[in-house]
Short mmCIF file of C-alpha atoms in Angstrom, two decimals:
data_model
loop_
_atom_site.label_atom_id
_atom_site.label_comp_id
_atom_site.label_asym_id
_atom_site.label_seq_id
_atom_site.Cartn_x
_atom_site.Cartn_y
_atom_site.Cartn_z
CA MET A 1 7.99 29.05 -5.28
CA TYR A 2 5.52 26.90 -3.32
CA LEU A 3 2.74 29.31 -4.38
CA LYS A 4 0.03 26.64 -4.55
CA HIS A 5 1.09 25.31 -1.14
CA LYS A 6 0.89 28.81 0.33
CA ILE A 7 -2.63 29.28 -1.10
CA TYR A 8 -3.58 25.87 0.29
CA GLY A 9 -2.30 26.92 3.71
CA LYS A 10 -4.14 30.26 3.65
CA LEU A 11 -7.42 28.52 2.78
CA PHE A 12 -6.94 26.09 5.64
CA ASN A 13 -6.12 28.86 8.11
CA LEU A 14 -9.57 30.40 7.58
CA PHE A 15 -11.04 27.44 9.44
CA THR A 16 -8.87 27.55 12.55
CA LYS A 17 -11.35 29.95 14.20
CA PHE A 18 -13.61 26.96 14.95
CA SER A 19 -13.37 25.09 18.25
CA ILE A 20 -11.42 21.85 18.61
CA ASN A 21 -13.37 18.60 18.83
CA ASP A 22 -11.42 16.57 21.40
CA LYS A 23 -12.76 13.31 19.98
CA GLN A 24 -11.86 14.01 16.35
CA ILE A 25 -8.79 12.45 14.75
CA SER A 26 -7.68 13.21 11.18
CA PHE A 27 -5.46 11.21 8.85
CA ILE A 28 -3.86 13.04 5.92
CA LEU A 29 -3.84 10.73 2.91
CA ASP A 30 -2.96 10.48 -0.76
CA SER A 31 -6.07 9.59 -2.73
CA SER A 32 -4.18 6.94 -4.69
CA GLU A 33 -3.29 4.94 -1.57
CA SER A 34 -5.53 2.71 0.44
CA PHE A 35 -5.68 3.28 4.17
CA LYS A 36 -3.02 0.96 5.55
CA GLY A 37 0.22 0.73 7.44
CA ASN A 38 1.05 3.03 10.35
CA LEU A 39 -2.14 5.07 10.09
CA ASP A 40 -4.38 2.03 10.14
CA TYR A 41 -2.67 0.62 13.23
CA ILE A 42 -3.01 3.94 15.08
CA LYS A 43 -6.71 4.13 14.18
CA LYS A 44 -7.30 0.60 15.51
CA GLU A 45 -5.53 1.46 18.74
CA PHE A 46 -7.63 4.60 19.26
CA GLU A 47 -10.77 2.53 18.62
CA LYS A 48 -9.89 0.49 21.72
CA ARG A 49 -9.70 3.64 23.86
CA GLY A 50 -13.07 5.31 23.42
CA ASP A 51 -15.61 6.87 21.12
CA PHE A 52 -13.37 8.77 18.71
CA GLN A 53 -14.42 10.18 15.35
CA PHE A 54 -12.12 9.55 12.41
CA ASN A 55 -11.69 11.90 9.49
CA PHE A 56 -9.83 10.99 6.30
CA PHE A 57 -8.41 14.13 4.73
CA TYR A 58 -7.45 13.52 1.10
CA LYS A 59 -4.82 15.94 -0.13
CA ASP A 60 -6.36 16.57 -3.55
CA LYS A 61 -10.07 16.41 -2.64
CA LEU A 62 -10.58 19.82 -1.10
CA SER A 63 -13.77 21.23 0.32
CA PHE A 64 -14.79 23.65 3.06
CA SER A 65 -16.07 20.75 5.16
CA SER A 66 -12.81 18.80 4.81
CA PHE A 67 -10.76 21.84 5.84
CA LYS A 68 -13.04 22.44 8.81
CA ARG A 69 -12.81 18.85 10.06
CA LEU A 70 -9.02 18.93 9.75
CA ALA A 71 -8.74 22.30 11.50
CA THR A 72 -10.93 21.17 14.40
CA SER A 73 -9.20 17.81 14.99
CA ARG A 74 -7.50 17.03 18.29
CA TYR A 75 -4.92 14.80 16.61
CA VAL A 76 -3.66 14.92 13.03
CA PHE A 77 -1.54 12.09 11.65
CA LEU A 78 0.47 11.92 8.45
CA ASN A 79 2.68 9.23 7.00
CA ASP A 80 4.75 11.17 4.45
CA ASN A 81 5.70 14.72 3.49
CA PHE A 82 2.94 17.27 2.97
CA PHE A 83 4.33 20.60 1.80
CA PRO A 84 1.26 22.79 2.54
CA LEU A 85 1.90 21.99 6.20
CA ALA A 86 4.66 24.62 6.06
CA PHE A 87 1.93 27.27 5.71
CA MET A 88 -0.84 25.80 7.87
CA ASN A 89 -1.32 27.20 11.36
CA PHE A 90 -3.01 24.59 13.52
CA LYS A 91 -4.44 25.65 16.87
CA LYS A 92 -2.18 24.92 19.83
CA ASP A 93 -4.62 22.26 21.13
CA THR A 94 -4.17 20.20 17.97
CA LYS A 95 -1.28 17.75 17.97
CA VAL A 96 0.27 16.98 14.55
CA ILE A 97 2.12 13.67 14.44
CA GLN A 98 4.41 12.50 11.64
CA LEU A 99 4.56 8.67 11.64
CA TRP A 100 6.68 8.37 8.48
CA HIS A 101 6.11 5.32 6.28
CA ALA A 102 9.65 3.93 6.05
CA PRO A 103 11.18 1.84 8.82
CA GLY A 104 14.45 2.73 10.53
CA ALA A 105 17.27 4.55 8.79
CA PHE A 106 19.12 3.18 5.77
CA LYS A 107 19.22 5.29 2.61
CA LYS A 108 19.61 9.02 3.16
CA PHE A 109 16.43 10.98 2.56
CA GLY A 110 14.94 14.44 2.98
CA ALA A 111 17.43 17.17 3.83
CA SER A 112 20.15 14.54 4.35
CA SER A 113 20.27 14.02 0.60
CA ASP A 114 18.80 17.27 -0.76
CA ASN A 115 20.17 20.56 0.56
CA LYS A 116 17.61 22.54 -1.44
CA SER A 117 14.77 21.08 0.62
CA ARG A 118 16.16 22.15 3.99
CA ASN A 119 14.23 25.40 4.24
CA ILE A 120 10.79 24.04 3.37
CA LEU A 121 11.29 20.92 5.51
CA GLY A 122 12.26 23.14 8.44
CA LYS A 123 9.05 25.14 8.02
CA ILE A 124 7.00 21.94 7.88
CA SER A 125 8.70 20.61 11.00
CA ARG A 126 7.85 23.72 12.97
CA ASN A 127 4.20 22.70 12.56
CA ILE A 128 4.81 19.09 13.61
CA ASP A 129 4.50 18.34 17.31
CA TYR A 130 5.98 14.84 17.25
CA LEU A 131 7.96 12.73 14.83
CA ILE A 132 7.72 9.03 15.72
CA THR A 133 10.76 6.83 15.07
CA SER A 134 11.68 3.26 15.94
CA SER A 135 15.01 3.77 17.73
CA ASP A 136 17.08 6.26 19.71
CA ASN A 137 20.00 5.29 17.45
CA ILE A 138 18.44 6.93 14.41
CA GLU A 139 17.15 10.17 15.97
CA GLU A 140 20.15 12.14 14.70
CA TYR A 141 19.46 11.05 11.12
CA TYR A 142 15.76 11.91 11.35
CA SER A 143 16.53 15.28 12.90
CA GLU A 144 18.69 16.12 9.89
CA ALA A 145 16.34 14.60 7.29
CA PHE A 146 13.26 16.46 8.58
CA GLN A 147 15.12 19.53 9.86
CA ILE A 148 13.30 18.99 13.13
CA ASN A 149 14.33 19.67 16.72
CA LYS A 150 15.36 16.45 18.45
CA SER A 151 13.07 17.24 21.37
CA LYS A 152 10.11 16.51 19.06
CA ILE A 153 11.39 13.05 18.10
CA LYS A 154 9.88 10.20 20.09
CA SER A 155 11.31 6.71 19.58
CA LEU A 156 8.15 4.77 20.35
CA GLY A 157 8.31 2.25 17.51
CA LEU A 158 6.95 1.57 14.03
CA PRO A 159 3.18 0.96 14.35
CA ARG A 160 2.95 -1.15 11.20
CA ALA A 161 5.59 -3.53 12.60
CA ASP A 162 3.04 -4.65 15.21
CA TYR A 163 1.71 -6.90 12.44
CA TYR A 164 4.61 -9.34 12.81
CA PHE A 165 3.89 -9.94 16.49
CA LYS A 166 0.25 -10.93 16.10
CA ASN A 167 -0.89 -14.54 15.89
CA HIS A 168 -0.99 -15.49 12.22
CA ASN A 169 -1.93 -18.86 10.83
CA LEU A 170 1.16 -19.26 8.67
CA ASP A 171 -0.01 -22.56 7.21
CA LYS A 172 -3.23 -20.98 6.03
CA LEU A 173 -1.43 -17.95 4.60
CA ARG A 174 0.93 -20.24 2.72
CA ASP A 175 -1.92 -22.46 1.47
CA ASN A 176 -3.72 -19.38 0.15
CA PHE A 177 -0.53 -18.31 -1.62
CA ASP A 178 -0.02 -21.77 -3.14
CA SER A 179 -3.61 -21.92 -4.38
CA LYS A 180 -3.08 -18.59 -6.15
CA TYR A 181 0.37 -19.56 -7.46
CA PRO A 182 0.41 -23.39 -7.80
CA ILE A 183 4.02 -23.51 -9.08
CA ALA A 184 5.14 -22.41 -5.59
CA LYS A 185 3.64 -25.46 -3.85
CA ASN A 186 6.10 -27.47 -1.74
CA LYS A 187 8.90 -25.01 -2.41
CA LYS A 188 10.63 -22.48 -0.20
CA ILE A 189 9.97 -18.87 -1.15
CA VAL A 190 12.88 -16.66 -2.13
CA LEU A 191 11.38 -13.18 -2.20
CA TYR A 192 13.22 -10.79 -4.52
CA ALA A 193 12.27 -7.16 -3.86
CA PRO A 194 14.58 -4.88 -5.89
CA THR A 195 14.47 -1.14 -5.41
CA PHE A 196 14.09 1.47 -8.15
CA ARG A 197 17.23 2.75 -9.88
CA ASP A 198 17.57 6.21 -11.41
CA ASN A 199 19.68 4.59 -14.11
CA PRO A 200 16.99 2.98 -16.33
CA GLU A 201 19.33 0.31 -17.70
CA ASN A 202 19.65 -1.22 -14.25
CA ASN A 203 15.94 -1.67 -13.55
CA ASN A 204 15.46 -4.73 -15.76
CA VAL A 205 16.44 -7.15 -13.02
CA PHE A 206 16.47 -10.27 -15.19
CA ASN A 207 19.32 -8.77 -17.19
CA PHE A 208 21.37 -9.36 -14.03
CA LEU A 209 19.72 -12.29 -12.30
CA ASP A 210 20.05 -15.36 -14.53
CA LEU A 211 16.73 -17.00 -13.70
CA GLU A 212 17.42 -20.01 -15.91
CA LYS A 213 20.56 -20.77 -13.89
CA PHE A 214 18.74 -20.02 -10.63
CA ASN A 215 16.01 -22.53 -11.47
CA ARG A 216 18.45 -25.13 -12.73
CA GLU A 217 20.50 -24.98 -9.53
CA LEU A 218 17.77 -24.31 -6.96
CA GLY A 219 14.42 -24.98 -8.64
CA ASP A 220 13.74 -28.31 -6.95
CA GLU A 221 13.71 -26.66 -3.53
CA TYR A 222 13.03 -22.95 -4.13
CA ILE A 223 10.73 -20.70 -6.13
CA LEU A 224 11.67 -17.10 -6.94
CA VAL A 225 8.93 -14.61 -6.04
CA LEU A 226 9.42 -11.17 -7.57
CA ARG A 227 8.08 -8.05 -5.89
CA LEU A 228 8.83 -5.01 -8.04
CA HIS A 229 9.11 -1.48 -6.67
CA PRO A 230 6.02 0.55 -7.76
CA LYS A 231 8.19 2.75 -10.02
CA ILE A 232 9.75 -0.26 -11.75
CA LYS A 233 6.28 -1.73 -12.17
CA LYS A 234 5.05 1.52 -13.69
CA PHE A 235 7.88 2.14 -16.14
CA PHE A 236 9.58 -1.19 -16.82
CA LYS A 237 7.23 -4.09 -16.09
CA ASP A 238 6.47 -4.82 -19.75
CA LYS A 239 10.19 -5.15 -20.45
CA ILE A 240 10.82 -7.52 -17.56
CA GLU A 241 9.94 -10.83 -19.13
CA VAL A 242 11.60 -14.20 -19.05
CA ASN A 243 10.65 -17.72 -20.14
CA GLN A 244 11.34 -19.31 -16.78
CA GLU A 245 9.23 -20.27 -13.83
CA TYR A 246 8.83 -17.59 -11.18
CA VAL A 247 5.97 -15.82 -9.42
CA ASP A 248 5.33 -12.13 -10.07
CA CYS A 249 3.90 -10.73 -6.83
CA SER A 250 4.25 -7.07 -7.75
CA ASP A 251 0.47 -6.68 -7.38
CA PHE A 252 0.14 -8.85 -4.27
CA LYS A 253 -2.00 -6.80 -1.90
CA ASN A 254 -0.27 -7.39 1.42
CA GLU A 255 3.51 -6.94 1.35
CA GLN A 256 3.82 -7.80 5.03
CA GLU A 257 2.07 -11.11 4.49
CA LEU A 258 4.61 -11.88 1.77
CA LEU A 259 7.46 -11.19 4.17
CA LEU A 260 5.87 -13.43 6.75
CA ILE A 261 5.66 -16.48 4.45
CA SER A 262 9.01 -15.98 2.70
CA ASP A 263 12.02 -18.08 3.67
CA VAL A 264 14.75 -15.86 2.22
CA LEU A 265 14.79 -12.21 1.13
CA ILE A 266 16.92 -10.96 -1.74
CA SER A 267 17.24 -7.24 -1.22
CA ASP A 268 19.61 -4.57 -2.53
CA TYR A 269 19.33 -0.97 -1.31
CA SER A 270 15.71 -1.15 -0.19
CA SER A 271 14.56 -0.46 3.36
CA ILE A 272 12.25 -3.50 3.14
CA MET A 273 15.11 -5.45 4.71
CA ILE A 274 14.70 -3.52 7.98
CA GLU A 275 11.24 -4.99 8.48
CA PHE A 276 12.37 -8.41 7.32
CA ALA A 277 15.12 -8.34 9.94
CA LEU A 278 12.35 -8.50 12.57
CA LEU A 279 11.59 -12.04 11.37
CA ASP A 280 15.11 -13.37 11.97
CA LYS A 281 15.31 -14.95 8.52
CA PRO A 282 18.12 -14.86 5.91
CA ILE A 283 18.70 -11.73 3.83
CA ILE A 284 21.04 -11.57 0.83
CA PHE A 285 22.04 -8.25 -0.73
CA PHE A 286 22.23 -8.65 -4.52
CA THR A 287 23.99 -5.45 -5.60
CA TYR A 288 24.88 -6.09 -9.25
CA ASP A 289 25.27 -2.34 -9.86
CA TYR A 290 27.03 -1.50 -6.60
CA ASP A 291 29.66 0.95 -7.95
CA THR A 292 27.18 2.82 -10.14
CA TYR A 293 24.58 3.04 -7.40
CA MET A 294 27.07 4.24 -4.81
CA SER A 295 28.39 6.97 -7.08
CA GLU A 296 25.05 8.18 -8.45
CA ASP A 297 22.49 7.67 -5.70
CA ARG A 298 21.87 9.57 -2.48
CA GLY A 299 24.04 7.49 -0.16
CA PHE A 300 23.48 5.75 3.17
CA TYR A 301 23.52 6.65 6.83
CA PHE A 302 26.07 3.91 7.54
CA ASP A 303 28.72 1.89 5.74
CA PHE A 304 26.71 -0.41 3.48
CA LYS A 305 29.00 -3.43 3.23
CA GLU A 306 29.99 -3.34 6.88
CA ASN A 307 26.55 -3.00 8.39
CA VAL A 308 23.87 -4.72 6.30
CA PRO A 309 22.58 -7.87 8.04
CA GLY A 310 23.59 -10.41 5.42
CA PRO A 311 26.08 -11.26 2.68
CA VAL A 312 26.60 -8.81 -0.20
CA VAL A 313 26.81 -10.49 -3.63
CA TYR A 314 27.23 -9.17 -7.15
CA THR A 315 26.52 -12.09 -9.48
CA THR A 316 23.97 -14.87 -9.94
CA ASP A 317 26.63 -17.47 -9.11
CA GLU A 318 27.42 -15.81 -5.79
CA LEU A 319 23.71 -15.50 -5.02
CA ILE A 320 23.07 -19.18 -5.70
CA ALA A 321 26.08 -20.18 -3.61
CA GLU A 322 24.80 -18.23 -0.58
CA ILE A 323 21.37 -19.83 -0.81
CA LYS A 324 22.90 -23.31 -1.18
CA ASN A 325 25.32 -22.80 1.71
CA ASN A 326 22.50 -21.60 3.95
CA ASP A 327 25.11 -20.37 6.42
CA PHE A 328 23.59 -17.11 7.62
CA ASP A 329 24.79 -15.13 10.61
CA LYS A 330 21.73 -14.80 12.85
CA ASN A 331 23.77 -12.77 15.30
CA LYS A 332 24.44 -10.12 12.64
CA ILE A 333 20.70 -9.85 11.95
CA SER A 334 20.03 -9.53 15.69
CA GLU A 335 22.69 -6.83 16.16
CA PHE A 336 21.37 -4.89 13.16
CA ARG A 337 17.83 -5.11 14.50
CA LYS A 338 18.98 -3.53 17.76
CA THR A 339 20.28 -0.50 15.86
CA GLN A 340 16.90 0.03 14.19
CA PHE A 341 14.39 -0.79 16.94
CA ASN A 342 14.35 0.11 20.63
CA ALA A 343 11.80 -2.63 21.25
CA THR A 344 10.53 -5.57 19.21
CA ASP A 345 7.37 -6.45 21.06
CA GLY A 346 4.36 -5.57 18.87
CA GLU A 347 3.40 -2.70 21.20
CA ALA A 348 4.42 0.33 19.10
CA SER A 349 0.85 1.49 18.36
CA LYS A 350 -0.03 1.21 22.04
CA ARG A 351 3.02 3.26 23.05
CA VAL A 352 2.19 6.03 20.57
CA VAL A 353 -1.44 6.32 21.69
CA ASP A 354 -0.53 6.02 25.39
CA PHE A 355 1.96 8.85 24.91
CA LEU A 356 -0.57 11.09 23.18
CA LEU A 357 -3.40 10.45 25.62
CA ASN A 358 -1.08 11.18 28.54
CA ASP A 359 1.98 13.47 28.61
CA GLY A 360 2.29 14.01 24.86
CA GLY A 361 -1.24 15.20 24.43
CA LYS A 362 -1.14 18.00 26.96
CA ASN A 363 -2.09 21.43 25.68
CA GLY A 364 0.37 24.18 25.12
#
């Protein structure tokens, strides 16, 4: 088991005899993903601090030179799991930092939901120097999920969340959106971002959301904007069709920009709502398959109905009623936000880099 990862690790370890370049920073990436999110924000912050060299290490594009650059980096960042890390022996002067792509803690993941992964995740975590999270309140969950010692967890913030605290020209962003999708003009955006279900029958969202009724009741004031989960888009998009007006933004490049210009979010079990909670705007949880999902999926770190920052609904009629009533509990959103973020100030990237260039970057 894990044979290819062990071979990968052994190949890498041949290059750890070379000296560390104190100015070299590596980012471990999937080739299929563009460079964005947490990693991008950390790179921009380092660029402000001096003449650093940046290396992009693609997991499936291996070469002697790529292994050497990774092995001689002062800092190595990753944003998701990388199993060969369990068998890679970085020099003690290299700091390996797991930024993790998902915000906060909501759905159980890692060893919290899969006992079989505990051993390999524990081995990976031994080779991670720091795991960055957004809140002290979720450290226990991350310690379990990653099988990592709590002393390595640093609640410095979610770098990608810095985006929401920058000065954006919202009018311009909205005008650009309207020019691309003219049917949205002069209407409030209801962003619907459903998560992927293991039960295939429940992924065709328009079998559960009556868009004709939605448009009849709300269409004068609102437009539904659909943002499908990548897995739904891959396996079910061709089946998700309806002869009603809506905007399909599944391929919209910047998800954060969409959140910024949306007026209401319809979520379900997706962690997208944690970021949206930063914007202090209404969130509705449309959980048409609640019983099935709760019995078949991996579960949550907290009581779903009690703790989500918005009303939980099960039918189109209930969903429409919540949007019409527009009576959302801002205090509940605020309290939820406090459980997920120590600070909401747009300074997460700065805190991470400050930490590494000072106490957290010390050798040994």
